[in-house]
mmCIF file with all atom_site columns, C-alpha atoms in Angstrom:
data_model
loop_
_atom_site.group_PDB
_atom_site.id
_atom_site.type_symbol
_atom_site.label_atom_id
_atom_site.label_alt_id
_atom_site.label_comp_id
_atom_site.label_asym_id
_atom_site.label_entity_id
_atom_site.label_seq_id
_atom_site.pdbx_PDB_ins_code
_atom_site.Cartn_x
_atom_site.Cartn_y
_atom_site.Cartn_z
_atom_site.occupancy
_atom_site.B_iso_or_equiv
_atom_site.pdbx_formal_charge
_atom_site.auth_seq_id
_atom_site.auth_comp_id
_atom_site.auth_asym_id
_atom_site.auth_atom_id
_atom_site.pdbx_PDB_model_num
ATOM 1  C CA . UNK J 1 1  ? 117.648 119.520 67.754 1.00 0.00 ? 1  UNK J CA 1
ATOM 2  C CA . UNK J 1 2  ? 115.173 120.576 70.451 1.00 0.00 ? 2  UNK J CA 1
ATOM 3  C CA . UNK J 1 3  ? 115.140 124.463 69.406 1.00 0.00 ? 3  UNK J CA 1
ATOM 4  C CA . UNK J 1 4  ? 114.968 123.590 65.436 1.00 0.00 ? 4  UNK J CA 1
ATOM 5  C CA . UNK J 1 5  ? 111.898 121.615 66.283 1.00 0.00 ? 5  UNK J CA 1
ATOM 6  C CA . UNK J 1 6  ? 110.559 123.947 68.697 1.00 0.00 ? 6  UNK J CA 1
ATOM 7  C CA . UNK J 1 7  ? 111.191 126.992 65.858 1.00 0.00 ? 7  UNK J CA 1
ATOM 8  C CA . UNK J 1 8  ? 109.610 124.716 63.289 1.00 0.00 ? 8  UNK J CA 1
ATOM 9  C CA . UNK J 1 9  ? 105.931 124.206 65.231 1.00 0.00 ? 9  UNK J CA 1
ATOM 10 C CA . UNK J 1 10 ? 106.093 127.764 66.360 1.00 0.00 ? 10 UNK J CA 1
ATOM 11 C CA . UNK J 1 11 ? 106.258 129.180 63.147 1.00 0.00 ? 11 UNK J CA 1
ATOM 12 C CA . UNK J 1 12 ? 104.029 126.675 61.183 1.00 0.00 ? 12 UNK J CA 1
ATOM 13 C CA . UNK J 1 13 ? 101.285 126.565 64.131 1.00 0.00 ? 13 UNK J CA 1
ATOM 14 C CA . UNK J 1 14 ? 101.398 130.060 64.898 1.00 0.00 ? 14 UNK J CA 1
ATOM 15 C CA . UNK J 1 15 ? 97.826  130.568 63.644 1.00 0.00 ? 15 UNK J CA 1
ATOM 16 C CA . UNK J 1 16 ? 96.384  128.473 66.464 1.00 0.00 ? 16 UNK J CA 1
ATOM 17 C CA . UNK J 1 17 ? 98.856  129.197 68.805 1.00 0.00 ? 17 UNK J CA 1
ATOM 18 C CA . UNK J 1 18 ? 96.111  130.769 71.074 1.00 0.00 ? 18 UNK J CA 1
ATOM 19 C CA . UNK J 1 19 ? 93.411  127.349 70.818 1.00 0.00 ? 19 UNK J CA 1
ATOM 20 C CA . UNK J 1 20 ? 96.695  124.980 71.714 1.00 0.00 ? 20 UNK J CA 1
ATOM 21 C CA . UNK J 1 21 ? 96.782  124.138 75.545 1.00 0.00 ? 21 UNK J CA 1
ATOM 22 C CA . UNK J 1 22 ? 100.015 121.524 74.887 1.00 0.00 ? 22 UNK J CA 1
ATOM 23 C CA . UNK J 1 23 ? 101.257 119.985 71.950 1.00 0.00 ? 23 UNK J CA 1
ATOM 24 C CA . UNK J 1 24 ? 103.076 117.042 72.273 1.00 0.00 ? 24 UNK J CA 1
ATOM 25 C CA . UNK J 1 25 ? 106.226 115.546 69.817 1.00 0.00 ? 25 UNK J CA 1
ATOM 26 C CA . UNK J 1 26 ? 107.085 112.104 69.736 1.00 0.00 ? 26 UNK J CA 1
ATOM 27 C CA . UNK J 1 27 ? 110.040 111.335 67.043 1.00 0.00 ? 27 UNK J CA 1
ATOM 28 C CA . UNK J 1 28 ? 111.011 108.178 66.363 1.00 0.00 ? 28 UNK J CA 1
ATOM 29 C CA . UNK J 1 29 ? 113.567 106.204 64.047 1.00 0.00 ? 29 UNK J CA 1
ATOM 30 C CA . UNK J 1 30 ? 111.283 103.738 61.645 1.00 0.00 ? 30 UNK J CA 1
ATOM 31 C CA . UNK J 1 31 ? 114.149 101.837 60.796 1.00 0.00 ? 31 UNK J CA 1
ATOM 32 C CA . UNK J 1 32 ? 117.153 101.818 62.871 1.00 0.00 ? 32 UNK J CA 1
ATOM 33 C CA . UNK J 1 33 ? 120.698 100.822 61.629 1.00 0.00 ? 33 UNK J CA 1
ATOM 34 C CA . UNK J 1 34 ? 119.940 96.944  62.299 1.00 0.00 ? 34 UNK J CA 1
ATOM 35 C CA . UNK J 1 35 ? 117.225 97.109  59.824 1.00 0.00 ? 35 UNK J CA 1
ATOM 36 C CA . UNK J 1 36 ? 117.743 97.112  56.094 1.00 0.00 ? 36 UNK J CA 1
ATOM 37 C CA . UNK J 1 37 ? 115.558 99.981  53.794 1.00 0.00 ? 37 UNK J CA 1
ATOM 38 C CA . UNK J 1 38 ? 115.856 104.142 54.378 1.00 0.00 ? 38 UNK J CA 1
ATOM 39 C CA . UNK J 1 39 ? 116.170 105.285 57.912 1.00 0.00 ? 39 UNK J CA 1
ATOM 40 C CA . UNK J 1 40 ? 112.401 107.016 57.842 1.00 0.00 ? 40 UNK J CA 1
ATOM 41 C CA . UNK J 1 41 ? 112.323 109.550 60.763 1.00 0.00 ? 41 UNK J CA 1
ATOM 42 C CA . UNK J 1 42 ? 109.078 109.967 62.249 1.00 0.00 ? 42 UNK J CA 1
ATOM 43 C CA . UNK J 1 43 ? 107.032 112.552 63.933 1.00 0.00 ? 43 UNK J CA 1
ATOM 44 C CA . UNK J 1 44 ? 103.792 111.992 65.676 1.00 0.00 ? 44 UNK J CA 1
ATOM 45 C CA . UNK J 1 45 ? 102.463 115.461 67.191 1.00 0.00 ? 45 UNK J CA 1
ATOM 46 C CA . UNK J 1 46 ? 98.991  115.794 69.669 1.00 0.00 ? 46 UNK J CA 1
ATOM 47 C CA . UNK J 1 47 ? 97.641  119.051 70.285 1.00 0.00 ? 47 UNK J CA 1
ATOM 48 C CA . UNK J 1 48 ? 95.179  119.772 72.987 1.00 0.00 ? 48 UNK J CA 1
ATOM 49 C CA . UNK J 1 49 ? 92.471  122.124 72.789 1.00 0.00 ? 49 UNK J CA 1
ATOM 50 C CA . UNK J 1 50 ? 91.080  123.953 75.431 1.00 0.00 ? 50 UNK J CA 1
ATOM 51 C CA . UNK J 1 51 ? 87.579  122.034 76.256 1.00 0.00 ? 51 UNK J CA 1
ATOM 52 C CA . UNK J 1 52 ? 87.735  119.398 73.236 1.00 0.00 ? 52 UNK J CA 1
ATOM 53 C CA . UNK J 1 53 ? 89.502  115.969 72.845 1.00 0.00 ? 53 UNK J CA 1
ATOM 54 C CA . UNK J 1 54 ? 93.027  115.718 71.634 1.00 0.00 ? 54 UNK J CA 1
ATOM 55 C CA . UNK J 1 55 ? 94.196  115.374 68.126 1.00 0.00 ? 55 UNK J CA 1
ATOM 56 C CA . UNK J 1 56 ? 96.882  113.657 66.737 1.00 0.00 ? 56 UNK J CA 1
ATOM 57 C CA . UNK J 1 57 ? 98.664  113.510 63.288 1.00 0.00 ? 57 UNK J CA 1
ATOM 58 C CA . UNK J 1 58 ? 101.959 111.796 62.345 1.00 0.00 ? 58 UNK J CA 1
ATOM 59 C CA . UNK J 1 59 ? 104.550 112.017 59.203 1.00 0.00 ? 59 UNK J CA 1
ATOM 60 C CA . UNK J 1 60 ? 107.184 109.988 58.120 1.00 0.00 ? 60 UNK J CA 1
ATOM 61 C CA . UNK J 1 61 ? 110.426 111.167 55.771 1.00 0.00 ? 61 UNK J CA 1
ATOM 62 C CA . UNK J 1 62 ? 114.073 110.969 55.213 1.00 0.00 ? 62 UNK J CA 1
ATOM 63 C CA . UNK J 1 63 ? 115.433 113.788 58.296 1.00 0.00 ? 63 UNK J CA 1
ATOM 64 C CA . UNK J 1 64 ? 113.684 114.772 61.472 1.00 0.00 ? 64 UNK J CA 1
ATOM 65 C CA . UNK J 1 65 ? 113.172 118.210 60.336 1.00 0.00 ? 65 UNK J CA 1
ATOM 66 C CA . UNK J 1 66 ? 110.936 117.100 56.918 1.00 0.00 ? 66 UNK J CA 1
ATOM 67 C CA . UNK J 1 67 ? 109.091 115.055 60.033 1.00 0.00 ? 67 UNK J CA 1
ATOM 68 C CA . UNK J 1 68 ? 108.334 117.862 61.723 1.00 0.00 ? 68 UNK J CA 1
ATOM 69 C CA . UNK J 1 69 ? 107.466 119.954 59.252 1.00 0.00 ? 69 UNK J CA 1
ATOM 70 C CA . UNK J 1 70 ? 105.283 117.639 57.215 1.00 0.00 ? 70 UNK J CA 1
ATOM 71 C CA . UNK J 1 71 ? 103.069 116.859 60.571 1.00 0.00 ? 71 UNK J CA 1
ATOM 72 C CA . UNK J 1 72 ? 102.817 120.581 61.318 1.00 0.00 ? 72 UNK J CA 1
ATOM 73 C CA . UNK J 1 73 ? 101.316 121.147 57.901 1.00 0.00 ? 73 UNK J CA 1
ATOM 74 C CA . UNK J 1 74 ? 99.062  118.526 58.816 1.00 0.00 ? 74 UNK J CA 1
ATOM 75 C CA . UNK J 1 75 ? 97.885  119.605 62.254 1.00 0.00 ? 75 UNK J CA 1
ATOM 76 C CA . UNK J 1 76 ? 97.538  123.276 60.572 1.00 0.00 ? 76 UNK J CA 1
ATOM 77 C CA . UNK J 1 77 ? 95.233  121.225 57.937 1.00 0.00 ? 77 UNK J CA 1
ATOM 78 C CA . UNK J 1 78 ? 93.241  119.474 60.853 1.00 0.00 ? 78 UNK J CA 1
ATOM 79 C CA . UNK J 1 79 ? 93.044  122.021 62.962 1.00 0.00 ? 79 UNK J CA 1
ATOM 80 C CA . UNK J 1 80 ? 91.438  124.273 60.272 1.00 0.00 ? 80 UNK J CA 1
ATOM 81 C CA . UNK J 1 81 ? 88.612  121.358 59.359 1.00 0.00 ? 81 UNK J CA 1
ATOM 82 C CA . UNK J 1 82 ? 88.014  120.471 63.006 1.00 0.00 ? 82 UNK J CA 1
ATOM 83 C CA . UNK J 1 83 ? 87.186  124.794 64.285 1.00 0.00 ? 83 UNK J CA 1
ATOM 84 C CA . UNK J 1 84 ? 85.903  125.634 61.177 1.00 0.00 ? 84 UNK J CA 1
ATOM 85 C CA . UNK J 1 85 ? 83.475  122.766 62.336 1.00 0.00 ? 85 UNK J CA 1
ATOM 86 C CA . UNK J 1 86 ? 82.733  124.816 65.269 1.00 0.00 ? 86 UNK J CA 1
ATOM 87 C CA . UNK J 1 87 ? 82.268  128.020 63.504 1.00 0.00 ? 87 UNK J CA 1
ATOM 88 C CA . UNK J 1 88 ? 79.066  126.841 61.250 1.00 0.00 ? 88 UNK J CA 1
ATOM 89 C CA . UNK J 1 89 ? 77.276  125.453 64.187 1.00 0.00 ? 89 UNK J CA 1
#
């Protein structure tokens, strides 16, 4: 599972692959077998920048790899806001 995730954010966050210092993944099962509902898998990624604070975004869906993918579209999304910031000042 380690190299599907690790191809997912590579491709997806290529863009800013040169502004990301570390990125961090934290998956976690929502609700386990003990619990009753859908097991929701979800993924909670941090990027650091070089010089600014870290952000974080997280995603929640039915397999790991929707997880993944759904929170690199929205790092790519936050990522965009927060240096595009940066480039109007």
């Amino acid at each position: 599972m380690t190299q599907s995730v690790k191809k997912i954010l590579d491709h997806v966050l290529a863009r800013f692959a040169g502004q990301i210092t570390r990125l961090e993944v934290h998956l976690s099962d929502e609700n386990s077998a003990s619990k009753s509902g859908m097991t929701d898998k979800r993924c909670l990624l941090e990027a650091r920048l070089a010089g600014r604070d870290p952000v974080s975004v997280s995603n929640l869906a039915l397999t790991v790899e929707q997880a993944v993918t759904g929170t690199a579209h929205k790092m790519v999304s936050l990522l965009g806001r927060e240096l595009g910031k940066l480039g109007k000042r």
